[in-house]
CSV table of C-alpha atoms in Angstrom, one decimal:
chain,number,residue,atom,x,y,z
Z,710,ARG,CA,0.0,0.0,0.0
Z,711,SER,CA,2.9,2.4,0.8
Z,712,GLU,CA,4.0,2.2,-2.9
Z,713,GLU,CA,0.6,3.0,-4.2
Z,714,ILE,CA,0.2,6.2,-2.1
Z,715,GLY,CA,3.6,7.8,-2.8
Z,716,PHE,CA,6.2,6.4,-0.5
Z,717,ASP,CA,9.6,5.6,-2.0
Z,718,LEU,CA,11.3,3.3,0.5
Z,719,THR,CA,10.5,1.0,3.3
Z,720,LEU,CA,12.8,0.0,6.1
Z,721,ILE,CA,12.5,-3.7,7.1
Z,722,ALA,CA,13.8,-4.0,10.6
Z,723,GLU,CA,15.7,-7.1,11.6
Z,724,LEU,CA,15.1,-8.4,15.2
Z,725,SER,CA,14.5,-11.9,16.3
Z,726,LEU,CA,12.6,-10.6,19.4
Z,727,ASN,CA,10.2,-7.6,19.7
Z,728,ASP,CA,12.0,-4.7,21.3
Z,729,ILE,CA,9.0,-2.4,21.5
Z,730,LYS,CA,6.1,-4.6,22.8
Z,731,GLY,CA,8.3,-7.1,24.7
Z,732,ALA,CA,10.5,-10.0,23.8
Z,733,GLY,CA,7.5,-12.4,23.6
Z,734,ALA,CA,5.6,-10.4,21.1
Z,735,PRO,CA,5.6,-11.4,17.4
Z,736,THR,CA,8.2,-10.1,15.0
Z,737,LEU,CA,8.8,-11.1,11.3
Z,738,ASP,CA,12.0,-12.3,9.8
Z,739,ALA,CA,13.5,-9.4,7.7
Z,740,TRP,CA,15.0,-11.3,4.9
Z,741,SER,CA,12.2,-13.7,3.9
Z,742,THR,CA,9.9,-10.6,4.2
Z,743,ALA,CA,12.1,-8.7,1.8
Z,744,ALA,CA,12.1,-11.5,-0.7
Z,745,ALA,CA,8.3,-11.6,-0.6
Z,746,LEU,CA,8.0,-7.8,-1.0
Z,747,ALA,CA,10.5,-7.8,-3.8
Z,748,ALA,CA,8.2,-10.1,-5.8
Z,749,VAL,CA,5.0,-8.0,-5.3
Z,750,THR,CA,6.2,-4.4,-5.6
Z,751,LYS,CA,7.5,-2.5,-8.6
Z,752,ARG,CA,9.4,0.6,-7.5
Z,753,LEU,CA,9.6,0.6,-3.7
Z,754,GLU,CA,13.2,0.6,-2.4
Z,755,LEU,CA,13.6,-2.2,0.2
Z,756,MET,CA,16.1,-1.1,2.9
Z,757,VAL,CA,16.6,-4.3,4.8
Z,758,ALA,CA,18.4,-4.2,8.2
Z,759,VAL,CA,21.2,-6.7,8.7
Z,760,ARG,CA,23.4,-7.2,11.7
Z,761,PRO,CA,26.9,-8.7,11.2
Z,762,THR,CA,26.7,-10.5,14.5
Z,763,PHE,CA,23.8,-12.6,13.1
Z,764,HIS,CA,25.0,-13.2,9.5
Z,765,ASN,CA,27.9,-14.8,7.9
Z,766,PRO,CA,29.1,-12.2,5.3
Z,767,ALA,CA,29.6,-14.6,2.4
Z,768,LEU,CA,26.2,-16.1,2.8
Z,769,LEU,CA,24.5,-12.7,3.2
Z,770,ALA,CA,26.3,-11.5,0.1
Z,771,LYS,CA,24.6,-14.4,-1.8
Z,772,GLN,CA,21.2,-14.0,-0.2
Z,773,SER,CA,21.1,-10.3,-0.9
Z,774,ALA,CA,22.3,-10.6,-4.5
Z,775,ASN,CA,19.5,-13.1,-5.1
Z,776,ILE,CA,16.8,-10.7,-3.7
Z,777,ASP,CA,18.4,-7.9,-5.7
Z,778,GLY,CA,17.8,-9.9,-8.8
Z,779,ILE,CA,14.2,-10.5,-7.9
Z,780,ALA,CA,13.5,-6.9,-7.1
Z,781,GLY,CA,15.3,-5.3,-10.0
Z,782,PRO,CA,18.1,-2.7,-10.3
Z,783,GLY,CA,18.4,-0.2,-7.4
Z,784,ARG,CA,15.6,-1.6,-5.3
Z,785,LEU,CA,17.4,-3.6,-2.6
Z,786,SER,CA,19.6,-1.8,-0.1
Z,787,LEU,CA,21.2,-2.8,3.2
Z,788,ASN,CA,20.9,-1.0,6.6
Z,789,VAL,CA,23.9,-2.4,8.5
Z,790,VAL,CA,23.4,-2.3,12.2
Z,791,SER,CA,26.2,-3.3,14.5
Z,792,SER,CA,23.8,-4.8,17.1
Z,793,TRP,CA,22.9,-3.5,20.5
Z,794,TRP,CA,20.7,-6.1,22.3
Z,795,ALA,CA,22.7,-8.5,24.4
Z,796,ASP,CA,19.8,-10.7,25.5
Z,797,GLU,CA,18.7,-11.2,21.9
Z,798,ALA,CA,22.2,-12.4,20.9
Z,799,LYS,CA,22.4,-14.8,23.9
Z,800,LYS,CA,18.9,-16.2,23.2
Z,801,CYS,CA,20.1,-17.0,19.6
Z,802,GLY,CA,23.2,-18.7,20.9
Z,803,LEU,CA,25.6,-15.9,19.7
Z,804,HIS,CA,28.5,-14.1,21.4
Z,805,PHE,CA,27.8,-10.4,22.1
Z,806,GLU,CA,30.9,-8.3,21.9
Z,807,THR,CA,31.8,-4.9,23.3
Z,808,HIS,CA,30.7,-1.8,21.3
Z,809,ASP,CA,34.0,-1.1,19.6
Z,810,ASP,CA,34.6,-4.8,18.8
Z,811,ARG,CA,31.2,-5.0,17.2
Z,812,TYR,CA,32.2,-2.1,14.9
Z,813,ALA,CA,35.5,-3.8,14.1
Z,814,ARG,CA,33.6,-6.9,13.1
Z,815,THR,CA,31.3,-4.8,11.0
Z,816,SER,CA,34.3,-3.3,9.2
Z,817,GLU,CA,35.6,-6.7,8.1
Z,818,TRP,CA,32.0,-7.9,7.3
Z,819,LEU,CA,31.5,-5.0,4.9
Z,820,ASP,CA,34.8,-5.7,3.2
Z,821,ILE,CA,33.8,-9.3,2.6
Z,822,VAL,CA,30.3,-8.5,1.3
Z,823,ASP,CA,31.6,-5.8,-1.0
Z,824,GLY,CA,34.4,-8.1,-2.2
Z,825,ILE,CA,32.2,-11.0,-3.0
Z,826,TRP,CA,29.6,-8.9,-4.7
Z,827,LYS,CA,32.3,-7.5,-7.0
Z,828,GLN,CA,35.0,-10.1,-7.5
Z,829,ASP,CA,35.4,-13.8,-8.3
Z,830,HIS,CA,38.0,-15.8,-6.4
Z,831,PHE,CA,37.7,-13.5,-3.4
Z,832,SER,CA,39.9,-14.2,-0.4
Z,833,TYR,CA,40.1,-12.3,3.0
Z,834,SER,CA,42.1,-12.8,6.2
Z,835,GLY,CA,41.0,-10.8,9.2
Z,836,LYS,CA,40.6,-11.0,12.9
Z,837,TYR,CA,37.0,-12.1,12.7
Z,838,TYR,CA,36.6,-13.7,9.3
Z,839,GLN,CA,38.7,-15.9,7.0
Z,840,VAL,CA,37.4,-16.4,3.4
Z,841,GLU,CA,39.3,-18.5,0.9
Z,842,ASP,CA,38.7,-18.3,-2.9
Z,843,SER,CA,35.0,-17.4,-2.6
Z,844,LEU,CA,33.0,-17.8,-5.8
Z,845,MET,CA,29.5,-16.3,-6.1
Z,846,GLN,CA,27.2,-16.1,-9.1
Z,847,PRO,CA,25.0,-14.4,-10.0
Z,848,LYS,CA,26.3,-11.0,-8.8
Z,849,PRO,CA,23.9,-8.2,-7.8
Z,850,ILE,CA,22.4,-6.6,-10.8
Z,851,THR,CA,22.6,-3.2,-9.1
Z,852,ARG,CA,25.8,-1.5,-10.0
Z,853,PRO,CA,28.3,-0.7,-8.6
Z,854,ARG,CA,26.5,-2.4,-5.7
Z,855,PRO,CA,23.3,-2.2,-3.6
Z,856,VAL,CA,23.3,0.9,-1.4
Z,857,ILE,CA,24.7,0.4,2.1
Z,858,TYR,CA,23.1,2.5,4.8
Z,859,ALA,CA,24.3,2.7,8.4
Z,860,GLY,CA,23.8,4.9,11.4
Z,861,GLY,CA,25.7,5.6,14.6
Z,862,GLU,CA,26.9,8.5,16.8
Z,863,SER,CA,30.1,7.2,18.3
Z,864,GLU,CA,33.5,8.0,16.8
Z,865,ALA,CA,34.0,4.4,15.7
Z,866,ALA,CA,30.6,4.4,13.9
Z,867,LYS,CA,31.1,7.7,12.1
Z,868,GLU,CA,34.6,6.8,10.8
Z,869,LEU,CA,33.4,3.4,9.6
Z,870,ILE,CA,30.3,4.8,7.9
Z,871,ALA,CA,32.3,7.6,6.2
Z,872,GLU,CA,34.8,5.1,4.8
Z,873,LYS,CA,32.7,2.1,3.9
Z,874,CYS,CA,29.1,3.0,3.5
Z,875,ASP,CA,27.0,4.9,0.9
Z,876,ALA,CA,24.4,6.6,3.1
Z,877,TYR,CA,24.2,7.8,6.7
Z,878,VAL,CA,20.9,7.5,8.6
Z,879,MET,CA,20.6,9.5,11.8
Z,880,HIS,CA,18.4,9.4,14.9
Z,881,GLY,CA,15.8,12.2,15.1
Z,882,ASP,CA,17.1,15.7,15.8
Z,883,PRO,CA,16.1,19.3,14.8
Z,884,PRO,CA,17.2,20.4,11.3
Z,885,GLN,CA,20.1,22.6,12.6
Z,886,ARG,CA,21.6,19.7,14.5
Z,887,ILE,CA,21.2,17.4,11.5
Z,888,ARG,CA,22.9,20.0,9.3
Z,889,GLU,CA,25.9,19.9,11.7
Z,890,LYS,CA,26.0,16.1,11.5
Z,891,ILE,CA,25.8,16.1,7.7
Z,892,ALA,CA,28.7,18.6,7.6
Z,893,ASP,CA,30.8,16.4,9.9
Z,894,ILE,CA,30.3,13.2,7.9
Z,895,SER,CA,30.8,15.1,4.6
Z,896,GLU,CA,34.1,16.5,5.8
Z,897,ARG,CA,35.2,13.0,6.8
Z,898,ARG,CA,34.2,11.7,3.3
Z,899,GLU,CA,36.1,14.6,1.6
Z,900,ARG,CA,39.3,13.8,3.6
Z,901,LYS,CA,39.0,10.3,2.3
Z,902,GLY,CA,38.5,11.4,-1.3
Z,903,LEU,CA,35.0,9.9,-1.4
Z,904,PRO,CA,31.8,11.3,-3.0
Z,905,ARG,CA,28.9,12.8,-1.2
Z,906,MET,CA,26.7,10.4,0.8
Z,907,THR,CA,23.0,10.1,0.9
Z,908,PHE,CA,21.6,11.4,4.3
Z,909,GLY,CA,18.5,10.3,6.1
Z,910,VAL,CA,16.9,11.0,9.4
Z,911,ALA,CA,14.3,9.3,11.6
Z,912,ALA,CA,11.1,11.2,12.3
Z,913,PHE,CA,7.8,10.4,14.0
Z,914,SER,CA,4.9,12.0,12.2
Z,915,ILE,CA,1.7,13.4,13.7
Z,916,VAL,CA,-0.3,15.4,11.3
Z,917,ARG,CA,-3.7,16.9,12.4
Z,918,ASP,CA,-6.0,19.7,11.3
Z,919,THR,CA,-5.1,21.8,14.4
Z,920,GLU,CA,-2.2,22.1,16.7
Z,921,ARG,CA,-4.5,21.2,19.6
Z,922,GLU,CA,-5.4,17.9,18.0
Z,923,ALA,CA,-1.7,17.2,17.2
Z,924,LYS,CA,-0.7,17.9,20.8
Z,925,ARG,CA,-3.5,15.6,22.1
Z,926,GLU,CA,-2.2,12.8,19.9
Z,927,LEU,CA,1.4,13.4,21.0
Z,928,GLU,CA,0.3,13.1,24.7
Z,929,ARG,CA,-1.3,9.7,23.8
Z,930,ILE,CA,1.8,8.4,22.0
Z,931,THR,CA,4.1,9.5,24.9
Z,932,ASP,CA,2.0,8.2,27.7
Z,933,VAL,CA,4.3,5.2,28.6
Z,934,LYS,CA,5.3,3.6,31.9
Z,935,GLN,CA,8.5,2.0,33.0
Z,936,SER,CA,6.5,-1.2,33.4
Z,937,ALA,CA,5.8,-1.3,29.7
Z,938,GLY,CA,6.6,-4.5,27.9
Z,939,GLY,CA,9.6,-3.2,26.0
Z,940,TYR,CA,11.1,-0.9,28.7
Z,941,ASP,CA,13.8,-3.4,29.8
Z,942,ASN,CA,14.8,-3.7,26.1
Z,943,TYR,CA,15.1,0.1,25.9
Z,944,GLN,CA,17.4,0.1,28.9
Z,945,GLN,CA,19.6,-2.6,27.2
Z,946,TRP,CA,19.6,-0.4,24.0
Z,947,LEU,CA,20.9,2.5,26.1
Z,948,ALA,CA,23.6,0.3,27.6
Z,949,GLY,CA,24.7,-1.2,24.3
Z,950,THR,CA,24.9,1.9,22.1
Z,951,SER,CA,26.8,5.2,22.1
Z,952,LEU,CA,24.7,8.4,21.6
Z,953,ASP,CA,25.7,12.0,21.4
Z,954,ARG,CA,23.0,13.1,23.9
Z,955,LYS,CA,20.8,11.7,26.6
Z,956,VAL,CA,17.3,10.3,25.9
Z,957,SER,CA,14.2,10.5,28.0
Z,958,LEU,CA,11.3,8.2,28.8
Z,959,GLU,CA,9.4,10.2,26.2
Z,960,ASP,CA,12.0,9.3,23.6
Z,961,TYR,CA,11.5,5.6,24.5
Z,962,SER,CA,7.8,5.9,23.4
Z,963,VAL,CA,8.9,5.9,19.7
Z,964,THR,CA,12.1,4.4,18.1
Z,965,ASN,CA,15.2,6.2,17.0
Z,966,ARG,CA,14.4,9.4,18.8
Z,967,GLY,CA,11.8,10.2,16.1
Z,968,LEU,CA,9.9,12.8,18.0
Z,969,ALA,CA,13.0,15.1,18.2
Z,970,SER,CA,12.6,15.8,14.5
Z,971,GLY,CA,9.5,17.8,15.1
Z,972,LEU,CA,7.1,16.5,12.4
Z,973,VAL,CA,4.2,17.2,14.7
Z,974,GLY,CA,1.5,19.7,13.9
Z,975,THR,CA,-0.8,20.9,11.1
Z,976,PRO,CA,-0.1,20.0,7.4
Z,977,ALA,CA,1.4,23.5,6.8
Z,978,GLN,CA,3.7,23.1,9.8
Z,979,VAL,CA,4.9,19.7,8.9
Z,980,GLN,CA,5.5,20.7,5.3
Z,981,GLU,CA,7.6,23.6,6.5
Z,982,ARG,CA,9.6,21.2,8.7
Z,983,VAL,CA,10.2,18.9,5.8
Z,984,ALA,CA,11.5,21.8,3.8
Z,985,GLU,CA,13.9,22.7,6.6
Z,986,PHE,CA,15.3,19.2,6.6
Z,987,GLU,CA,15.8,19.4,2.8
Z,988,ASP,CA,17.6,22.7,3.2
Z,989,ALA,CA,19.8,21.1,5.8
Z,990,GLY,CA,20.9,18.5,3.3
Z,991,VAL,CA,18.6,15.6,4.1
Z,992,ASP,CA,17.7,13.3,1.2
Z,993,LEU,CA,15.2,11.0,2.9
Z,994,LEU,CA,12.9,11.0,6.0
Z,995,LEU,CA,12.5,7.6,7.7
Z,996,LEU,CA,8.9,8.1,9.0
Z,997,GLN,CA,7.3,6.4,11.9
Z,998,CYS,CA,3.7,6.7,12.8
Z,999,SER,CA,1.0,4.9,14.8
Z,1000,PRO,CA,-1.3,3.3,13.9
Z,1001,GLN,CA,0.8,2.8,10.9
Z,1002,LEU,CA,-1.6,2.1,8.0
Z,1003,GLU,CA,-4.0,4.9,9.0
Z,1004,GLU,CA,-1.3,7.5,9.6
Z,1005,MET,CA,0.6,6.5,6.4
Z,1006,GLU,CA,-2.6,7.4,4.5
Z,1007,ARG,CA,-3.0,10.6,6.4
Z,1008,PHE,CA,0.7,11.7,5.7
Z,1009,ALA,CA,0.4,10.8,2.0
Z,1010,GLN,CA,-2.8,12.8,1.6
Z,1011,THR,CA,-1.8,15.9,3.6
Z,1012,ILE,CA,2.0,16.1,2.9
Z,1013,ILE,CA,3.2,14.0,0.0
Z,1014,GLN,CA,0.4,14.6,-2.5
Z,1015,ARG,CA,-0.1,18.2,-1.5
Z,1016,ARG,CA,3.5,19.0,-1.9
Z,1017,ASP,CA,3.7,17.2,-5.3
Z,1018,ARG,CA,0.9,19.5,-6.5
Z,1019,THR,CA,2.5,22.7,-5.3
Z,1020,VAL,CA,6.3,22.3,-5.3
Z,1021,GLU,CA,8.6,21.1,-8.0
Z,1022,PRO,CA,9.1,18.0,-6.5
Z,1023,LEU,CA,10.4,18.0,-3.0
Z,1024,ILE,CA,9.3,14.5,-2.5
Z,1025,SER,CA,10.3,12.3,-5.4
Z,1026,MET,CA,11.5,8.8,-6.0
Z,1027,GLN,CA,14.3,9.7,-8.3
Z,1028,SER,CA,15.1,13.4,-8.2
Z,1029,GLY,CA,17.3,15.1,-5.6
Z,1030,GLY,CA,14.5,16.0,-3.2
Z,1031,VAL,CA,13.6,14.4,0.1
Z,1032,LYS,CA,12.3,10.9,-0.3
Z,1033,SER,CA,9.2,9.9,1.6
Z,1034,THR,CA,9.7,6.6,3.5
Z,1035,VAL,CA,8.0,4.5,6.0
């Protein structure tokens, strides 16, 4: 449905347990879901989360190349996440490493995936992985490779992303703060002699006819208790990640600090905020909303379609404007 109403990209999260509603709540497998969506959609970009802790890089290179072929050129992308949830890893029988060790593993993992996508007879010798004379056909049909997104606010994360990824996705923040982050990563890329990245930011959307209605919905969304099903998981996320500012219980009510982006208000106010993000250098907004289907429809009608009628296009699948995503 998101493809039909104007969205350009969907992020398929990868978790074996449910981090929001509690570990026992249902959650879908990301990669089989991506394969299914690739077969029934036509233009939607499928950004599939992948955690190196959970995937052998040579096997993931093969798996993703296959889905890339099903989807068609430019439709499969990877959102590489260096893991944060210790309990989940343990329940899956996996060793959970320290923060910087996880990023060191991710660095090797990216080298191997990229190498196998692009080369035959690929070999690699590192601290975490040994690959000898790997052969993989068919290669991805997307050239030079499927886009690799990643996010992170630690020094280790930013250096890794600037060097080995194609796109930087950020937690929610006001446009001016996002502008500063884009400048930082862009400077790192320039020092390495690499081209400009794509930049995305998480944002929770509440669009209503009046500010009063939007505020009332915001109060509903943020009315959470420390006894909520996923609160312990949130505490583990805080312990297992490195952020550049503190987060509150209100931040926990939505993922990726989405409320900090400020997409809450009337259609005119939200449109203005989207334009501010574009001016800051943002290429895509990773939208969150609840309940998802109803609010996706509302955002499409009040923001995407209205802007498409009045502005040369700020929200577009292929042009340089801000992509609409969910």
